[in-house]
XYZ file of C-alpha atoms in Angstrom:
561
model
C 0.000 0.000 0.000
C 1.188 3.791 -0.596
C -0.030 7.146 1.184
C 0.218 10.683 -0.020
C 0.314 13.740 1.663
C -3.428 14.720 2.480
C -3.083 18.424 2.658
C -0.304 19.153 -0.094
C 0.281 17.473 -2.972
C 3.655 15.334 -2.562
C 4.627 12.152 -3.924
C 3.680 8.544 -3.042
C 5.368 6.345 -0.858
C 4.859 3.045 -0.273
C 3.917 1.774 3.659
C 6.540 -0.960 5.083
C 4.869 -4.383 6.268
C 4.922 -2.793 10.145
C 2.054 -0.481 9.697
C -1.342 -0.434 11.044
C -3.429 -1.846 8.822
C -5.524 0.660 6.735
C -8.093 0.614 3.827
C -7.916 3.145 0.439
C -9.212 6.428 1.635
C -7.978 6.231 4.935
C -5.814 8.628 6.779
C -3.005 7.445 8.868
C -0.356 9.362 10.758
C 2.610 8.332 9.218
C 6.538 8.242 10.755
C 8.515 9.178 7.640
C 11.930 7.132 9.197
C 14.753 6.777 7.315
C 14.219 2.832 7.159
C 10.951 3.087 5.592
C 7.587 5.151 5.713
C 5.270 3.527 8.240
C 1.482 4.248 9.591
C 1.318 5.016 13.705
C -2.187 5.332 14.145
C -5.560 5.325 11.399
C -6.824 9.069 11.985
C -10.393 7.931 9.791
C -11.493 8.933 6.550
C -10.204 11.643 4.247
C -13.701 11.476 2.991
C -15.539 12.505 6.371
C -14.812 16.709 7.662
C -15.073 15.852 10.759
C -11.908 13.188 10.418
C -10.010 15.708 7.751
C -10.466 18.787 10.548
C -9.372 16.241 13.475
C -6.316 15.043 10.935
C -5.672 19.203 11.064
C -4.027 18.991 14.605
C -1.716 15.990 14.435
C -0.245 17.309 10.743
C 0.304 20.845 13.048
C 2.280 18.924 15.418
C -0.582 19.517 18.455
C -1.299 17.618 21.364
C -5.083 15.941 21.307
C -6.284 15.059 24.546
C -4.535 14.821 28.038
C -2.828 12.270 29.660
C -3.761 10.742 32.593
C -1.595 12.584 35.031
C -2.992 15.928 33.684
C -6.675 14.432 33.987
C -5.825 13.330 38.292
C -4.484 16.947 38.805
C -7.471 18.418 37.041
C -9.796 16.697 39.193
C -7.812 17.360 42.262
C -7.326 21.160 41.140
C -11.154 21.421 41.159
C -11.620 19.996 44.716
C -9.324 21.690 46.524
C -10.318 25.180 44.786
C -13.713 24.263 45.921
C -12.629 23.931 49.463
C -10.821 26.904 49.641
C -13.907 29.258 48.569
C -15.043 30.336 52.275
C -12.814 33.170 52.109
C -14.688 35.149 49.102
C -17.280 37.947 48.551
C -20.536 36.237 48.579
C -21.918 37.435 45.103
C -24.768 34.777 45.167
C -27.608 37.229 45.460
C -26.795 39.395 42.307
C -29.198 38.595 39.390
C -26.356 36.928 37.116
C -26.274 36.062 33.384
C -23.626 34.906 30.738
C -24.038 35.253 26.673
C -22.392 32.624 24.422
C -22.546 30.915 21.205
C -25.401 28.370 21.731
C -22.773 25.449 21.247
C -20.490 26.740 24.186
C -19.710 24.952 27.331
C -16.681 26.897 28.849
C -18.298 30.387 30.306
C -15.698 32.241 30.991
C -17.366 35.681 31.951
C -21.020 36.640 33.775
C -22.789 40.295 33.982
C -25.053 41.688 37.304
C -26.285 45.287 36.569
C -27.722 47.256 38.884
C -29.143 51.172 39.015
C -26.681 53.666 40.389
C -27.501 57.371 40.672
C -27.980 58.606 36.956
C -25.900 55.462 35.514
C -25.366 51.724 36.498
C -23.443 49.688 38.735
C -21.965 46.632 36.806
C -19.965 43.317 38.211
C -18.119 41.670 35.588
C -17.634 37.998 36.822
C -14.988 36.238 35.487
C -14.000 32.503 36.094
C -10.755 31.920 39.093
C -8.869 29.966 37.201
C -6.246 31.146 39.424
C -7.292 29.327 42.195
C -7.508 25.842 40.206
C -4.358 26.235 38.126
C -0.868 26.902 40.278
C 2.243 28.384 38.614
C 4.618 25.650 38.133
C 2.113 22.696 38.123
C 1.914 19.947 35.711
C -1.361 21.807 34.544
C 0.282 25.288 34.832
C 3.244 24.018 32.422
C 0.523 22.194 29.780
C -1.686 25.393 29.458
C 0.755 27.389 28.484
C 2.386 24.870 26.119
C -0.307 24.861 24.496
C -1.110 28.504 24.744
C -5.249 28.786 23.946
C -7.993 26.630 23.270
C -8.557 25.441 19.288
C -11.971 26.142 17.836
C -12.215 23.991 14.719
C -15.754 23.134 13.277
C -17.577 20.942 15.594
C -14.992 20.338 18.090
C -12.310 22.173 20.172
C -9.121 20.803 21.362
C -8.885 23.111 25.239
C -6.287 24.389 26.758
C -7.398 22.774 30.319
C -8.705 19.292 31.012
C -12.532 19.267 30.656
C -13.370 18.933 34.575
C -12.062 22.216 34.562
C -12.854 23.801 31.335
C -16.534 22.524 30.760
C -17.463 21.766 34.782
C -15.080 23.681 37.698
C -14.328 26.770 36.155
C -17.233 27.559 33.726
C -20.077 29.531 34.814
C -22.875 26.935 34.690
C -26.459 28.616 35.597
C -27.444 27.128 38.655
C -24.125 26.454 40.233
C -22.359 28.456 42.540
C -18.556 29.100 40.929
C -15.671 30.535 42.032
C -14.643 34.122 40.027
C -12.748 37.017 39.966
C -15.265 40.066 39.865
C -14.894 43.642 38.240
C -17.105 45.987 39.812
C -17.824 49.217 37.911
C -19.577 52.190 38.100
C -20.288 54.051 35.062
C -21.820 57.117 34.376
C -24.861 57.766 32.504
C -22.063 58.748 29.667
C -20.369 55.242 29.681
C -17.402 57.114 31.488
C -16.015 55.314 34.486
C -16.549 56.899 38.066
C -15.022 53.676 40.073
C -13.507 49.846 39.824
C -12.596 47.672 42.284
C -11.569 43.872 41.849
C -11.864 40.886 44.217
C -12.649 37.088 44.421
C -16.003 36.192 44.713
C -18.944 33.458 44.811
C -21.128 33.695 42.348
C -24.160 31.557 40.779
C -25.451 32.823 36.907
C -29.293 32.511 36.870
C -29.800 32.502 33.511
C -27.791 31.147 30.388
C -28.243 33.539 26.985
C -26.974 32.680 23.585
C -26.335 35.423 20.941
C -29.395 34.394 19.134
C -31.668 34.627 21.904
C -30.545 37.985 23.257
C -30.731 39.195 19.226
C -34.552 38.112 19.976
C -34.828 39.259 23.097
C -33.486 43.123 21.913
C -35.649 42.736 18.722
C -38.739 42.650 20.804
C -39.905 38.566 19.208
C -38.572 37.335 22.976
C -39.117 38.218 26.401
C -36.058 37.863 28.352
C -35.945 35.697 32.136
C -37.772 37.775 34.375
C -34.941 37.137 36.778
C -32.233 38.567 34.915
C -34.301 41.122 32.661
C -33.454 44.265 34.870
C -29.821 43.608 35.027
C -29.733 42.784 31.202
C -31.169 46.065 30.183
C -28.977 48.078 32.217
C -26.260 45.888 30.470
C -27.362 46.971 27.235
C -27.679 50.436 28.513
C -24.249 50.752 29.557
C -22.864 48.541 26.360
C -24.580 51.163 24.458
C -22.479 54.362 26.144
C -19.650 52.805 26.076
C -19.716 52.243 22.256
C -21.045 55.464 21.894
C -17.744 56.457 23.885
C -15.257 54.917 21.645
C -11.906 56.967 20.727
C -12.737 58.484 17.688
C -9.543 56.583 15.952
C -10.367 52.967 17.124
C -11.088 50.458 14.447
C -14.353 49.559 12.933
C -13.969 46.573 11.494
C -17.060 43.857 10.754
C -17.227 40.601 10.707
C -18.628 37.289 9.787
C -17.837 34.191 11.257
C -19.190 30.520 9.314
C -21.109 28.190 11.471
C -20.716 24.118 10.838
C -23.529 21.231 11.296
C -22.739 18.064 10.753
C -24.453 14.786 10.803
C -24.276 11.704 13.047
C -21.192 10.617 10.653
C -19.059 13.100 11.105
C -20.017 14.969 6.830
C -20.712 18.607 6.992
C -24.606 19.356 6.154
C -25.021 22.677 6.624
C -23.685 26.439 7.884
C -24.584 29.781 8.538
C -22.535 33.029 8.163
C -22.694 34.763 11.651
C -22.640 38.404 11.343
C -21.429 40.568 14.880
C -25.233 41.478 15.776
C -25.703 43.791 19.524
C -25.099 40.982 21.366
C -21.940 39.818 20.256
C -21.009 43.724 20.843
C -23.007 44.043 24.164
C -20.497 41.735 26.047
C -17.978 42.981 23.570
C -17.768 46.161 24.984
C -18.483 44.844 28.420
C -14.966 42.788 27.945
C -13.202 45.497 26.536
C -13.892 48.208 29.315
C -13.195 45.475 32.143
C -9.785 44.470 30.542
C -8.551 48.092 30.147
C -9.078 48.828 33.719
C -7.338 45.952 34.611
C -4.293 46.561 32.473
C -4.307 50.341 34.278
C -4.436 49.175 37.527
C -1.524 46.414 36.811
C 0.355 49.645 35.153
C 0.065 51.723 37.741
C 1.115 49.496 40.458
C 4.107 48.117 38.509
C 3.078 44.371 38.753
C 4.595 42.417 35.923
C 1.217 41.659 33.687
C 1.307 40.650 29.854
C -0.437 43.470 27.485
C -2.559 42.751 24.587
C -0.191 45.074 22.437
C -1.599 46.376 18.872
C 1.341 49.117 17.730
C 0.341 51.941 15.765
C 0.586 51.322 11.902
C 4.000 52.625 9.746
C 3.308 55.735 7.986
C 3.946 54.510 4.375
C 2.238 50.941 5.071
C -1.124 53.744 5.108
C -0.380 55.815 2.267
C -0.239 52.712 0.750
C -3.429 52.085 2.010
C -4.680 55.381 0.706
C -2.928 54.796 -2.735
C -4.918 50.923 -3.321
C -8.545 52.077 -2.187
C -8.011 55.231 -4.612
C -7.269 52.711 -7.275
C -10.488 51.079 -6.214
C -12.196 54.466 -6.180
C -13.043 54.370 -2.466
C -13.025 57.231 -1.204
C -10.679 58.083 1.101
C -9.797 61.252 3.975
C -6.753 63.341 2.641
C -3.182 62.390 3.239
C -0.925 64.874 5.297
C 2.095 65.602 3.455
C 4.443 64.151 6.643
C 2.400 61.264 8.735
C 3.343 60.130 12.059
C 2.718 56.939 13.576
C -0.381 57.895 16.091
C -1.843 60.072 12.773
C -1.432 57.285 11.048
C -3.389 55.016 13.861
C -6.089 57.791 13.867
C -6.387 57.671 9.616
C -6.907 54.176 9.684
C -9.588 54.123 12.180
C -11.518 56.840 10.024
C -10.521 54.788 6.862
C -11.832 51.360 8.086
C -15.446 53.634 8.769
C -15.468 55.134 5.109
C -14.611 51.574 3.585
C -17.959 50.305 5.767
C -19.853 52.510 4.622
C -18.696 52.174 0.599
C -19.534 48.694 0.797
C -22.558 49.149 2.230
C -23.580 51.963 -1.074
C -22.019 49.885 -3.574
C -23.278 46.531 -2.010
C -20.330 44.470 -2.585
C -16.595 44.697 -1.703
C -16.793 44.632 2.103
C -14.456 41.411 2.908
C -11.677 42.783 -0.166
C -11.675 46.030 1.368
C -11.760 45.538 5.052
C -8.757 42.643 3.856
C -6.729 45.924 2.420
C -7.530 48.012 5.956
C -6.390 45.139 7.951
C -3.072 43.906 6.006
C -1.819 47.611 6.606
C -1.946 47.220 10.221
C 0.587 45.195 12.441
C -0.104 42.009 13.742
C -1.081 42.234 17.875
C 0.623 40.356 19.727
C 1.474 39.852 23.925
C 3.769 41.248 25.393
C 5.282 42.576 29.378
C 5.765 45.735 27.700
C 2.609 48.225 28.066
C 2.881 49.871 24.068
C -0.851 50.677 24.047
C -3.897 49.131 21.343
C -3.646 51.172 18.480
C -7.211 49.090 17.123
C -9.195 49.540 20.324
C -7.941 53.654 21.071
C -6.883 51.759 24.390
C -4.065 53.068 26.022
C -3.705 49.955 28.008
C -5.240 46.683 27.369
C -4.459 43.493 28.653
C -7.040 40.047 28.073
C -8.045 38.825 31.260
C -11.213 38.112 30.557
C -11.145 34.700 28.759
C -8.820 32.480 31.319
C -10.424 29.374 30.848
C -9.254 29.830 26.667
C -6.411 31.516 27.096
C -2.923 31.348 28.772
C -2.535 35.461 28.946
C -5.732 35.767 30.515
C -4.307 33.797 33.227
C -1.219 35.396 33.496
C -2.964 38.696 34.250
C -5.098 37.293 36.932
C -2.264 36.426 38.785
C -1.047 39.972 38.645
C -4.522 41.549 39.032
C -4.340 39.338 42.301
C -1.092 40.517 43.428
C -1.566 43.848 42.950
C -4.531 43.932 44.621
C -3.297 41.651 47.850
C -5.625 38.786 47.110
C -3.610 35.619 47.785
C -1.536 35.580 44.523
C 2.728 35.431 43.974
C 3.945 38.863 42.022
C 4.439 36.976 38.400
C 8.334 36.969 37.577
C 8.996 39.457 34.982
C 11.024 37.163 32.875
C 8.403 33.966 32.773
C 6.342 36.730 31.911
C 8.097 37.818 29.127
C 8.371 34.597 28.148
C 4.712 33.659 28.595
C 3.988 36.435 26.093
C 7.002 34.947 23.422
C 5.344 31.752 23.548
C 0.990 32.742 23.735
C 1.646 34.959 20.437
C 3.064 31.955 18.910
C 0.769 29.374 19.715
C -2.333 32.075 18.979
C -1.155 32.282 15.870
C -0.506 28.107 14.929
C -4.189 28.169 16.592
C -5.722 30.992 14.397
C -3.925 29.194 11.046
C -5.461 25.654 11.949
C -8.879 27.245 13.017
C -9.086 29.286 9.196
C -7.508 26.041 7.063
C -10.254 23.839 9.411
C -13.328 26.267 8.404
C -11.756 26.132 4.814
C -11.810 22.435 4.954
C -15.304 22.353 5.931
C -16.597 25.066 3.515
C -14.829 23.105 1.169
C -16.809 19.682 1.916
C -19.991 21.225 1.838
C -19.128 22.894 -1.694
C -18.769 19.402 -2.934
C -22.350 18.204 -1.244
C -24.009 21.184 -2.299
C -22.546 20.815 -6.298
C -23.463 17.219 -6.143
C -27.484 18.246 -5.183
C -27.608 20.626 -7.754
C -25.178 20.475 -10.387
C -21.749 21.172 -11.426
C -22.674 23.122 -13.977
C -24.822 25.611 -11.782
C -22.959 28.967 -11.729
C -22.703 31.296 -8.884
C -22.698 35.818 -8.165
C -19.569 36.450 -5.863
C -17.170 39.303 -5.994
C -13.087 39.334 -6.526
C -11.309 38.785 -2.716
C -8.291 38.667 -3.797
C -5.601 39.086 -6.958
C -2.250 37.315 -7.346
C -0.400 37.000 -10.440
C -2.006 33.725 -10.847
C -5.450 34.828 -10.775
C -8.389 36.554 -8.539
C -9.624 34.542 -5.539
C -13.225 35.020 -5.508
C -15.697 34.305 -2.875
C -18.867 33.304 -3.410
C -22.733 32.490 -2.892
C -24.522 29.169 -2.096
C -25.522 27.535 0.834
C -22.901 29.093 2.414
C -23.054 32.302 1.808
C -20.327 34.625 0.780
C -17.401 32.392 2.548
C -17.172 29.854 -0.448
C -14.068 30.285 -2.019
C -11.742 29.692 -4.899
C -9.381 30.463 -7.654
C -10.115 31.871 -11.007
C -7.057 31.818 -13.346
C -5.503 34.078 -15.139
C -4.788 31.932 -18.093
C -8.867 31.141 -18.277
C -9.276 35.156 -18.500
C -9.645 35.094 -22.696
C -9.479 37.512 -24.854
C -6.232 39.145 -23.603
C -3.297 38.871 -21.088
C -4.333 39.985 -17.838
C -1.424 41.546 -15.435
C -1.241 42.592 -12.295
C -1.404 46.578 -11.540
C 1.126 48.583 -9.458
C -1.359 49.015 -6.350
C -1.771 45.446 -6.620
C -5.791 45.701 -6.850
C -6.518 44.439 -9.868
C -5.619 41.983 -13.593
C -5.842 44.487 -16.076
C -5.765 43.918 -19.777
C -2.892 44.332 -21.833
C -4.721 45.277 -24.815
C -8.024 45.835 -23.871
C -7.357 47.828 -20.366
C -9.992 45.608 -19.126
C -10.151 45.156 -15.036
C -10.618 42.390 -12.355
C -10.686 44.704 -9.681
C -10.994 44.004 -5.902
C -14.349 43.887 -4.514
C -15.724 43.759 -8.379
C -19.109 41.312 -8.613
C -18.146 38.076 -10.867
C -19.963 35.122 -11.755
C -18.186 32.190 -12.150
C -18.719 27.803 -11.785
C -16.616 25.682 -9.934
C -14.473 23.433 -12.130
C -13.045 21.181 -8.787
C -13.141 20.494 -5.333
C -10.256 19.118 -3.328
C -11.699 19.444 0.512
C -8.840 18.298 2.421
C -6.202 20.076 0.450
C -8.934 23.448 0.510
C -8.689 23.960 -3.084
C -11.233 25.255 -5.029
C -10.742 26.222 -9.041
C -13.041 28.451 -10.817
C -13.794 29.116 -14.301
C -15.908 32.152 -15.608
C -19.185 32.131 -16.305
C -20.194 34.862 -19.005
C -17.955 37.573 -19.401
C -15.453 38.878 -16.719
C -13.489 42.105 -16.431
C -14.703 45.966 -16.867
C -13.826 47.824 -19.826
């Protein structure tokens, strides 16, 4: 028998006699040895998503699972925490909620709201893991190996054994948990008047999802007459603080695909998610409690990691500038000499302007927003405090996802320090290091998490093309342009996150180049244009799922004269 790569092409190479046995179409992790290829462990079917996605994390070189040893100190971890919670606030008598994707099991965060003068008293709950996970445990050392929690299509791998993840640390409705609770006081302007941070005992009353808070605020739903006071003073306050923004944050919107699959593991079906007011109602909630956590870790001098987004290079803007008025967006006017924080501010007001063109035009909102967002630098984590350029924040730290994430963690501790409640200051140089090593691993996570949705989207191409028809053509609109062609994405049961590869070559008529601005083919002879964000109909000439290719061919005539 012979395997092939399954997620590049590569050549063939025959299995020695030593290999778990395996049928055609099965995937195998394979030990490439110098005294033969041979196949560890059968990883399923490359003709089942569910297998292919799963197949994902062992070609990426991650961990599945825990081993026993992790699993005993997880359970132990939650016992003893559980026994040490006399000594907390008693927060059981606050009318608590949490919002999450319906398909969640690790709450990480919960929201009380109560009047206060002309504006609102908020608590911000978020889950101890602190008091579960020790520094320099076995559990300690594993989390931040692996950095976050994975969120592939219909499964996650987690950064914490699920006794802690799903049951001890998440903030079940019903059961009283242990947390670490920001409590706020804002005015009726969003601004804030007071915070003050402690461990606590709290119990959530009611458990929202985004779709049933979308009802709820649309007036179809009534919300739990338990929690419905403190949930619209949350959306009150949500609703300043948005309105309070700095002027030069980002506005950036997006849409995030949605898997169901069937009792065999094939994709069926998806849904584009769109950021709606509830995904920004705890949004904003987050984003205020983390930035006065990163100020009081600043001003106390406790080594914390920062969620650091550095303001944009001058000419990576007037680039910027230079595409979209290739594009014929319209832009704001360039200075003649641009400094860094200008620069920050001109992007923020640029990512608002592209919104809004997409919206009048009614197409080009993913190519555009892609142009705003490759001129920015990547955010990363670091012990240095360099400010978020993207939020307007002048410090920001995540501490508000700990059960997902290893920085979160890291900032509790600190928080905890600083504020005398039972923690070790963090050493500055495992901090640093914690940082190194969390904007690594987020960004193995966030590559496995897009090729996994890719994957998927890929699968249910196929399914869907197989209903209805190869020859079926589709509207989309030009994502992308390469020398090699314009990536298009496209309609169907998925909407607008299908995507593929049109050709150049398959462009007749003409040889199609790419422009200086790098926005668009444009006819040699002709002039004729594939420009970003253009609508473009097109069929899809193949499918290779687990390799996430997709090839295109027109359909009708492409290009504008």
């Amino acid at each position: 028998m012979v395997v092939e790569p399954l997620f590049e092409r590569g050549p063939q190479v025959a299995l020695s006699r030593r290999s778990v046995p395996l049928d055609p179409g099965d995937i195998a992790l394979v030990d490439f040895a110098p005294g033969g290829a041979r196949a560890l462990r059968p990883l399923g079917s490359a003709e089942r998503a569910s297998d292919v996605v799963s197949a994902l994390f062992w070609d990426r070189g991650m961990r599945r699972g825990f081993p026993p040893k992790l699993e005993t100190e997880a359970h132990e971890a939650a016992t003893a925490a559980r026994e040490a919670s006399l000594t907390r606030r008693d927060l059981t008598r606050l009318a608590t909620f949490t919002v999450d994707p319906a398909t969640a099991r690790d709450f990480d965060d919960a929201v009380s709201a109560e009047v206060e003068g002309d504006g609102v008293r908020i608590w911000i709950h978020i889950a101890d893991v602190s008091a579960h996970v020790r520094p320099g445990s076995g559990l300690d050392s594993e989390a931040l190996r692996r950095g976050t929690s994975t969120y592939v299509p219909g499964s996650v791998e987690p950064m914490l054994p699920e006794v802690l993840s799903d049951q001890a640390c998440s903030l079940a409705p019903g059961e009283e948990r242990l947390a670490v609770t920001a409590e706020i006081v804002l005015g009726g302007d969003g601004e804030s008047r007071s915070a003050s941070f402690y461990r606590s005992r709290i119990r959530s009353d009611a458990r929202l999802n985004y779709d049933q808070l979308d009802e709820i605020f649309g007036g179809r739903d009534e919300p739990p007459a338990d929690v419905a006071q403190p949930l619209a003073l949350a959306r009150r306050a949500a609703a300043a603080l948005a309105a309070g923004r700095p002027v030069g944050s980002l506005e950036i919107e997006s849409f995030e695909p949605e898997f169901s699959f069937d009792a065999d593991g094939a994709v069926i079906g998806a849904r584009s998610v769109p950021q709606t007011e509830a995904h920004k109602l705890v949004e904003h909630l987050m984003i205020l409690t983390n930035e006065r956590v990163a100020e009081t870790c600043e001003r106390r001098r406790v080594p914390n990691l920062y969620r650091v987004h550095e303001q944009p290079e001058p000419e990576r803007i007037a680039r910027l500038v230079e595409q979209l008025a290739a594009l014929d967006v319209p832009t704001p006017p360039l200075p003649e000499r641009l400094s860094p924080s200008e620069a920050g501010e001109l992007a923020g007001e640029i990512s608002r302007l592209v919104a809004r063109e997409a919206v009048r035009r009614g197409h080009g909102r993913d190519a555009y927003t892609s142009l705003v967002l490759r001129s920015l630098k990547q955010a990363y984590y670091s012990d240095r405090n360099l400010g978020h350029a993207g939020l307007g924040s002048p410090a920001y730290s995540h501490f508000t996802s700990p059960i997902r994430r290893y920085p979160d963690l890291v900032t509790h501790r600190a928080l905890l320090f600083a504020i005398g409640a039972g923690e070790q200051e963090p050493a500055r140089d495992q901090v640093r290091e914690a940082g190194r090593q969390s904007s690594e691993q987020e960004r193995e996570a966030v590559a496995i998490e897009r090729d996994a949705d890719r994957v998927c989207a890929a699968f249910l191409l196929g399914r869907e093309l197989f209903e209805s028809g190869w020859k079926r053509s589709f509207e989309g609109e030009v994502s992308g342009v390469i020398g090699a062609g314009a990536f298009v994405r496209f309609g169907g049961e998925l909407a607008d996150v299908y995507e593929g590869l049109l050709p150049v070559r398959l462009l007749r008529g003409e040889r199609f180049d790419l422009n200086e601005t790098e926005t668009a083919l444009v006819g040699g002879r002709t002039g004729r244009t594939v420009r970003l964000g253009d609508p473009i109909n097109v069929r899809v000439d193949s499918v290779d799922a687990p390799r996430r290719r997709v090839d295109l061919v027109p359909a009708g005539e492409v290009g504008n004269g």
